[in-house]
Amino acid sequence: MKTKTDQDAQARPSRCPDNSAFKQQKLPAWKPQLSIATVLSSFFVIGAACLAAGICLILSTNSVREIEINYSDKCSNCSKLRENSSNWNQECNCSAGFVLKEDMLGDVFMYYGLQNFYQNHRRYMISKSNAQLLGRDVNIQNSYCAPFTTYQNGTPMAPCGAIANSIFNDTIDLFYNVNSSVIQVPLLKTGNSWWTDKNVKFRNPVGHNLSSAFAGTARPPYWQKPVYMLDEEDERNNGYINDDLIIWMRVAAFSTFRNLYRRVSRTRRFADGLPAGNYTFRISYNFPVSKFKGKKYVILSTVVWSGGSNPFLGIAYTVCGTAATLMGFVITAIHLKLRKKKTYFQK
């Protein structure tokens, strides 16, 4: 005779899974049988592969030619002038010479480097309007651009935010000194940004021309000219799609970083790269760094199949390969020791 409790239990839906191979976990599966041979071979194979990759990356990185010039001290007069923000409209030029002892063959890239400049502060990183940089007509008062949104008269800034306001605006030219003559090295200022940034994340507003498209806006406080005049020579590299602006808007993770500035155009005398000789950087100094005890660099570098001069990946592979190989030897020693003990006790 069924009790009331049994009847209630039958009325409730059962939580037991269906009697199927999938829900009862009876499907065929591969269960690896780990033996000493498979474990040791895995450690040694992984170690050898990582060591080979690490050594190749380190050798490749060491073949990169690079020269770095610190021009913060060499332009000390301009640095003192820029300490006073009221002198923003006064031009200041300086130069830094160096000797290239060997040819830099192949593609040569020019970078600017900053030291002790922190872009990883949260309020700084979010201080921009992605909708505005896409060329949309938006109310930047609702964005994270504050306090770099509008002027006191209500004119909106284009582009807004702390990132754009602090853009690196030094102008750097390279000259080759040969046979008592000075030749300007041709530099490419376009094609340096990522394709996705240039064609997807940044767009200019629609208008008859850039001047009319940005009508009713004003440049950020620390800029010397409006956004539609960043590159007066090339209309396709102007406004929000300017390569220098796009590269700067991708903030760095560390306080010391470098950004791509120019590429050497491989034409005429520089078709094979930069020949050995005397060179001079002529710099229009606009970006102040003395207030935050920073340093500024200009770097010339070549690239190889693994990238630029960054040994971290090669060192990481080498360390991992060495650790895996050593672990293989340790496991082998433990196995041999235990096998000897087992043989002794069996006797």
Coordinates of C-alpha atoms in Angstrom, one line a residue:
M1 CA 0.0 0.0 0.0
K2 CA 1.5 3.4 -1.1
T3 CA 1.7 6.0 1.5
K4 CA 1.0 9.7 0.9
T5 CA 4.8 10.4 0.9
D6 CA 5.4 7.9 -1.9
Q7 CA 2.6 9.4 -3.9
D8 CA 4.0 12.9 -3.5
A9 CA 7.4 11.7 -4.6
Q10 CA 6.0 10.2 -7.8
A11 CA 4.1 13.3 -8.6
R12 CA 7.3 15.5 -8.4
P13 CA 9.4 15.5 -11.6
S14 CA 12.5 13.4 -11.3
R15 CA 15.9 15.1 -11.5
C16 CA 17.6 12.0 -12.8
P17 CA 19.1 12.6 -16.3
D18 CA 17.7 10.6 -19.2
N19 CA 19.1 7.2 -19.8
S20 CA 21.1 8.3 -22.9
A21 CA 24.8 7.8 -23.6
F22 CA 25.4 11.5 -23.7
K23 CA 23.6 12.4 -20.4
Q24 CA 24.9 9.4 -18.6
Q25 CA 28.5 10.1 -19.8
K26 CA 28.9 6.8 -21.6
L27 CA 30.2 8.1 -24.9
P28 CA 33.5 6.7 -26.1
A29 CA 36.4 8.9 -25.1
W30 CA 40.2 8.9 -25.5
K31 CA 41.9 8.4 -22.1
P32 CA 45.6 9.0 -22.4
Q33 CA 47.7 6.4 -20.5
L34 CA 50.6 8.4 -19.1
S35 CA 53.8 6.4 -19.0
I36 CA 57.3 7.5 -18.1
A37 CA 58.3 7.3 -21.8
T38 CA 55.4 9.7 -23.0
V39 CA 56.0 12.1 -20.1
L40 CA 59.7 12.4 -20.6
S41 CA 59.4 12.6 -24.4
S42 CA 56.9 15.4 -24.0
F43 CA 59.1 17.5 -21.7
F44 CA 62.2 17.0 -23.9
V45 CA 60.4 17.7 -27.2
I46 CA 58.7 20.9 -25.8
G47 CA 62.0 22.0 -24.3
A48 CA 63.9 21.5 -27.5
A49 CA 61.2 23.3 -29.6
C50 CA 61.2 26.3 -27.2
L51 CA 65.0 26.5 -27.1
A52 CA 65.2 26.4 -30.8
A53 CA 62.5 29.1 -31.2
G54 CA 64.1 31.3 -28.5
I55 CA 67.6 31.1 -30.0
C56 CA 66.3 31.9 -33.4
L57 CA 64.4 34.9 -32.1
I58 CA 67.4 36.2 -30.1
L59 CA 69.7 35.9 -33.1
S60 CA 67.1 37.7 -35.2
T61 CA 66.7 40.5 -32.7
N62 CA 70.4 41.0 -32.4
S63 CA 70.7 41.6 -36.1
V64 CA 68.4 44.7 -35.8
R65 CA 70.3 47.9 -36.3
E66 CA 69.2 50.7 -34.0
I67 CA 70.5 54.1 -32.8
E68 CA 68.9 56.2 -30.1
I69 CA 69.4 59.9 -29.5
N70 CA 68.4 61.6 -26.3
Y71 CA 67.7 65.2 -27.3
S72 CA 66.2 66.4 -24.0
D73 CA 69.5 67.8 -22.8
K74 CA 70.7 68.9 -26.2
C75 CA 67.6 71.1 -26.5
S76 CA 67.8 72.5 -23.0
N77 CA 67.2 76.1 -24.2
C78 CA 64.0 75.2 -25.8
S79 CA 63.0 73.1 -22.8
K80 CA 63.3 76.1 -20.5
L81 CA 61.2 78.2 -23.0
R82 CA 58.4 75.6 -23.0
E83 CA 58.3 75.5 -19.2
N84 CA 56.2 78.7 -19.4
S85 CA 53.0 77.9 -21.2
S86 CA 52.5 81.5 -22.3
N87 CA 55.4 81.0 -24.8
W88 CA 53.4 78.4 -26.8
N89 CA 53.4 80.5 -29.9
Q90 CA 57.1 81.2 -30.0
E91 CA 59.1 78.9 -32.2
C92 CA 62.2 77.1 -30.9
N93 CA 64.5 74.9 -33.0
C94 CA 67.5 72.8 -32.0
S95 CA 69.6 70.1 -33.5
A96 CA 71.3 66.9 -32.5
G97 CA 74.0 65.3 -34.5
F98 CA 75.2 61.7 -34.6
V99 CA 77.5 59.4 -36.7
L100 CA 76.2 56.3 -38.3
K101 CA 79.2 54.0 -38.5
E102 CA 77.7 51.3 -40.6
D103 CA 75.0 51.3 -43.3
M104 CA 71.4 50.7 -42.1
L105 CA 70.1 48.6 -45.0
G106 CA 66.5 47.9 -45.7
D107 CA 63.5 49.7 -44.3
V108 CA 64.4 52.2 -41.7
F109 CA 61.8 53.4 -39.2
M110 CA 61.9 56.6 -37.1
Y111 CA 60.3 56.6 -33.6
Y112 CA 59.9 59.2 -30.9
G113 CA 60.3 57.9 -27.4
L114 CA 59.1 59.4 -24.1
Q115 CA 60.3 58.5 -20.6
N116 CA 58.3 59.0 -17.4
F117 CA 55.1 59.9 -19.3
Y118 CA 52.2 57.9 -17.8
Q119 CA 49.4 57.2 -20.2
N120 CA 48.0 54.3 -18.1
H121 CA 46.0 56.4 -15.7
R122 CA 42.3 55.4 -15.9
R123 CA 41.0 58.9 -16.2
Y124 CA 43.5 59.7 -18.9
M125 CA 42.8 56.5 -20.9
I126 CA 39.0 57.1 -21.1
S127 CA 39.3 60.8 -21.8
K128 CA 38.1 60.7 -25.4
S129 CA 35.0 60.4 -27.4
N130 CA 35.0 57.5 -29.8
A131 CA 31.8 58.7 -31.4
Q132 CA 33.4 62.1 -32.1
L133 CA 36.5 60.4 -33.6
L134 CA 34.1 58.5 -36.0
G135 CA 33.0 61.9 -37.4
R136 CA 29.5 61.8 -35.7
D137 CA 27.7 64.9 -34.5
V138 CA 27.5 64.1 -30.8
N139 CA 27.2 66.1 -27.5
I140 CA 30.7 65.7 -26.0
Q141 CA 29.4 67.0 -22.7
N142 CA 28.0 63.5 -22.1
S143 CA 31.4 61.9 -22.8
Y144 CA 34.5 61.3 -20.6
C145 CA 36.4 64.2 -22.2
A146 CA 36.0 66.6 -19.2
P147 CA 37.6 69.0 -18.6
F148 CA 38.7 69.2 -22.2
T149 CA 35.2 69.4 -23.7
T150 CA 34.2 73.0 -24.5
Y151 CA 35.6 76.5 -24.0
Q152 CA 33.9 79.0 -21.7
N153 CA 32.0 80.4 -24.7
G154 CA 30.5 77.0 -25.4
T155 CA 32.7 76.1 -28.4
P156 CA 33.4 72.4 -28.4
M157 CA 36.9 71.1 -28.8
A158 CA 37.8 68.8 -31.7
P159 CA 39.1 66.4 -30.8
C160 CA 38.1 66.5 -27.1
G161 CA 39.8 64.8 -24.2
A162 CA 43.1 64.7 -22.4
I163 CA 44.7 62.2 -24.7
A164 CA 44.3 64.3 -27.8
N165 CA 45.1 67.5 -25.9
S166 CA 48.6 66.1 -24.9
I167 CA 49.6 64.9 -28.4
F168 CA 53.3 64.8 -29.2
N169 CA 53.8 67.7 -31.5
D170 CA 57.6 68.0 -32.0
T171 CA 58.6 68.2 -35.7
I172 CA 61.7 66.1 -36.4
D173 CA 63.6 66.2 -39.7
L174 CA 66.7 64.2 -40.7
F175 CA 69.6 65.5 -42.7
Y176 CA 72.5 63.7 -44.2
N177 CA 75.9 65.6 -44.2
V178 CA 78.1 64.5 -47.1
N179 CA 80.9 66.3 -49.0
S180 CA 80.2 69.7 -47.3
S181 CA 76.6 69.5 -48.4
V182 CA 73.4 68.8 -46.5
I183 CA 70.8 66.5 -48.0
Q184 CA 67.3 66.2 -46.4
V185 CA 66.4 62.5 -45.9
P186 CA 62.9 62.0 -47.4
L187 CA 60.4 60.7 -44.8
L188 CA 57.0 59.1 -45.2
K189 CA 54.3 60.4 -42.8
T190 CA 51.5 58.2 -44.1
G191 CA 51.0 54.4 -43.9
N192 CA 52.3 54.2 -40.4
S193 CA 49.0 53.5 -38.5
W194 CA 47.0 50.3 -38.4
W195 CA 44.6 49.7 -41.2
T196 CA 41.7 49.1 -38.8
D197 CA 42.4 52.4 -37.1
K198 CA 42.7 54.4 -40.3
N199 CA 39.6 52.9 -42.0
V200 CA 37.3 51.8 -39.1
K201 CA 37.9 53.6 -35.8
F202 CA 38.7 57.1 -37.1
R203 CA 36.7 59.0 -39.7
N204 CA 36.2 62.7 -40.6
P205 CA 32.8 64.4 -40.4
V206 CA 31.0 64.8 -43.7
G207 CA 31.3 68.3 -45.3
H208 CA 32.1 70.2 -48.5
N209 CA 35.7 70.3 -47.2
L210 CA 37.4 69.7 -44.0
S211 CA 37.3 73.4 -42.9
S212 CA 33.5 73.4 -43.3
A213 CA 33.2 69.9 -41.8
F214 CA 34.8 71.2 -38.6
A215 CA 33.0 74.5 -38.5
G216 CA 31.8 75.5 -35.1
T217 CA 34.7 73.6 -33.3
A218 CA 38.0 74.8 -31.9
R219 CA 41.4 73.2 -31.4
P220 CA 42.3 71.7 -28.0
P221 CA 44.1 74.2 -25.6
Y222 CA 47.6 72.8 -26.1
W223 CA 47.4 72.6 -29.9
Q224 CA 49.0 75.1 -32.2
K225 CA 46.6 74.6 -35.1
P226 CA 43.2 73.1 -35.7
V227 CA 42.6 69.4 -36.5
Y228 CA 41.9 70.1 -40.2
M229 CA 45.3 71.6 -40.6
L230 CA 47.5 68.8 -39.1
D231 CA 48.8 68.0 -42.6
E232 CA 48.3 70.9 -45.0
E233 CA 50.2 69.0 -47.7
D234 CA 48.0 65.9 -47.9
E235 CA 44.2 66.1 -47.6
R236 CA 44.0 62.4 -47.1
N237 CA 46.2 62.6 -44.0
N238 CA 44.2 65.4 -42.3
G239 CA 41.6 65.7 -39.6
Y240 CA 40.8 62.7 -37.4
I241 CA 42.5 60.3 -39.9
N242 CA 45.9 61.9 -39.5
D243 CA 48.4 59.2 -38.8
D244 CA 50.2 61.0 -36.0
L245 CA 46.9 61.6 -34.2
I246 CA 45.8 58.0 -34.6
I247 CA 49.1 56.6 -33.3
W248 CA 49.1 58.9 -30.3
M249 CA 45.5 57.9 -29.4
R250 CA 46.6 54.3 -28.9
V251 CA 47.9 54.8 -25.3
A252 CA 50.9 53.0 -23.9
A253 CA 50.9 50.6 -21.0
F254 CA 54.2 51.7 -19.4
S255 CA 55.7 55.1 -18.6
T256 CA 58.5 54.6 -21.1
F257 CA 57.4 53.9 -24.6
R258 CA 58.0 54.7 -28.3
N259 CA 55.7 55.5 -31.1
L260 CA 56.3 55.2 -34.8
Y261 CA 56.8 58.7 -36.3
R262 CA 58.1 58.4 -39.8
R263 CA 59.6 55.9 -42.3
V264 CA 62.6 56.6 -44.5
S265 CA 61.5 56.8 -48.2
R266 CA 63.7 54.5 -50.2
T267 CA 64.4 56.7 -53.1
R268 CA 67.6 58.0 -54.9
R269 CA 70.6 58.0 -52.5
F270 CA 68.5 56.2 -49.8
A271 CA 67.2 53.5 -52.0
D272 CA 69.0 50.8 -50.0
G273 CA 68.5 52.5 -46.6
L274 CA 70.6 54.9 -44.7
P275 CA 74.3 55.0 -45.7
A276 CA 77.0 55.4 -43.1
G277 CA 78.1 59.0 -42.4
N278 CA 77.2 62.1 -40.4
Y279 CA 73.6 62.9 -39.7
T280 CA 71.7 65.7 -38.0
F281 CA 68.2 65.8 -36.4
R282 CA 66.6 69.2 -36.7
I283 CA 63.8 69.5 -34.2
S284 CA 61.1 72.1 -33.8
Y285 CA 60.7 71.7 -30.0
N286 CA 57.1 72.0 -28.8
F287 CA 56.4 69.1 -26.4
P288 CA 57.5 70.1 -22.8
V289 CA 58.8 67.3 -20.5
S290 CA 60.7 69.1 -17.8
K291 CA 57.7 69.5 -15.5
F292 CA 57.2 65.8 -15.1
K293 CA 61.0 65.0 -15.2
G294 CA 60.7 63.3 -18.5
K295 CA 63.1 62.5 -21.4
K296 CA 62.6 62.6 -25.1
Y297 CA 64.3 60.4 -27.6
V298 CA 64.4 59.9 -31.4
I299 CA 65.2 56.4 -32.5
L300 CA 66.2 55.0 -35.9
S301 CA 65.7 51.3 -36.3
T302 CA 65.5 48.5 -38.9
V303 CA 63.2 45.5 -38.6
V304 CA 63.6 41.8 -39.3
W305 CA 61.1 38.9 -39.8
S306 CA 60.4 38.8 -36.0
G307 CA 59.9 42.5 -35.7
G308 CA 61.9 45.2 -34.1
S309 CA 64.5 45.4 -31.3
N310 CA 62.7 43.6 -28.5
P311 CA 64.4 40.5 -27.0
F312 CA 61.6 39.7 -24.6
L313 CA 59.9 37.0 -26.7
G314 CA 63.2 35.2 -27.4
I315 CA 64.2 35.3 -23.8
A316 CA 60.8 34.0 -22.7
Y317 CA 61.0 31.0 -25.1
T318 CA 64.6 30.3 -24.0
V319 CA 63.6 30.3 -20.3
C320 CA 60.6 28.1 -20.9
G321 CA 62.6 25.6 -23.0
T322 CA 65.4 25.5 -20.4
A323 CA 62.8 24.9 -17.6
A324 CA 61.1 22.1 -19.5
T325 CA 64.4 20.4 -20.3
L326 CA 65.6 20.6 -16.7
M327 CA 62.3 19.2 -15.5
G328 CA 62.8 16.3 -17.9
F329 CA 66.2 15.5 -16.4
V330 CA 64.8 15.8 -12.9
I331 CA 62.0 13.4 -13.7
T332 CA 64.5 11.0 -15.3
A333 CA 66.7 11.0 -12.2
I334 CA 63.8 10.4 -9.9
H335 CA 62.5 7.5 -12.1
L336 CA 65.9 5.8 -12.2
K337 CA 66.3 6.2 -8.4
L338 CA 62.9 4.7 -7.7
R339 CA 63.5 1.9 -10.2
K340 CA 66.7 0.9 -8.4
K341 CA 64.9 0.8 -5.0
K342 CA 62.2 -1.3 -6.5
T343 CA 64.7 -3.8 -8.0
Y344 CA 66.6 -4.0 -4.6
F345 CA 63.4 -4.8 -2.6
Q346 CA 62.3 -7.4 -5.2
K347 CA 65.6 -9.2 -4.7

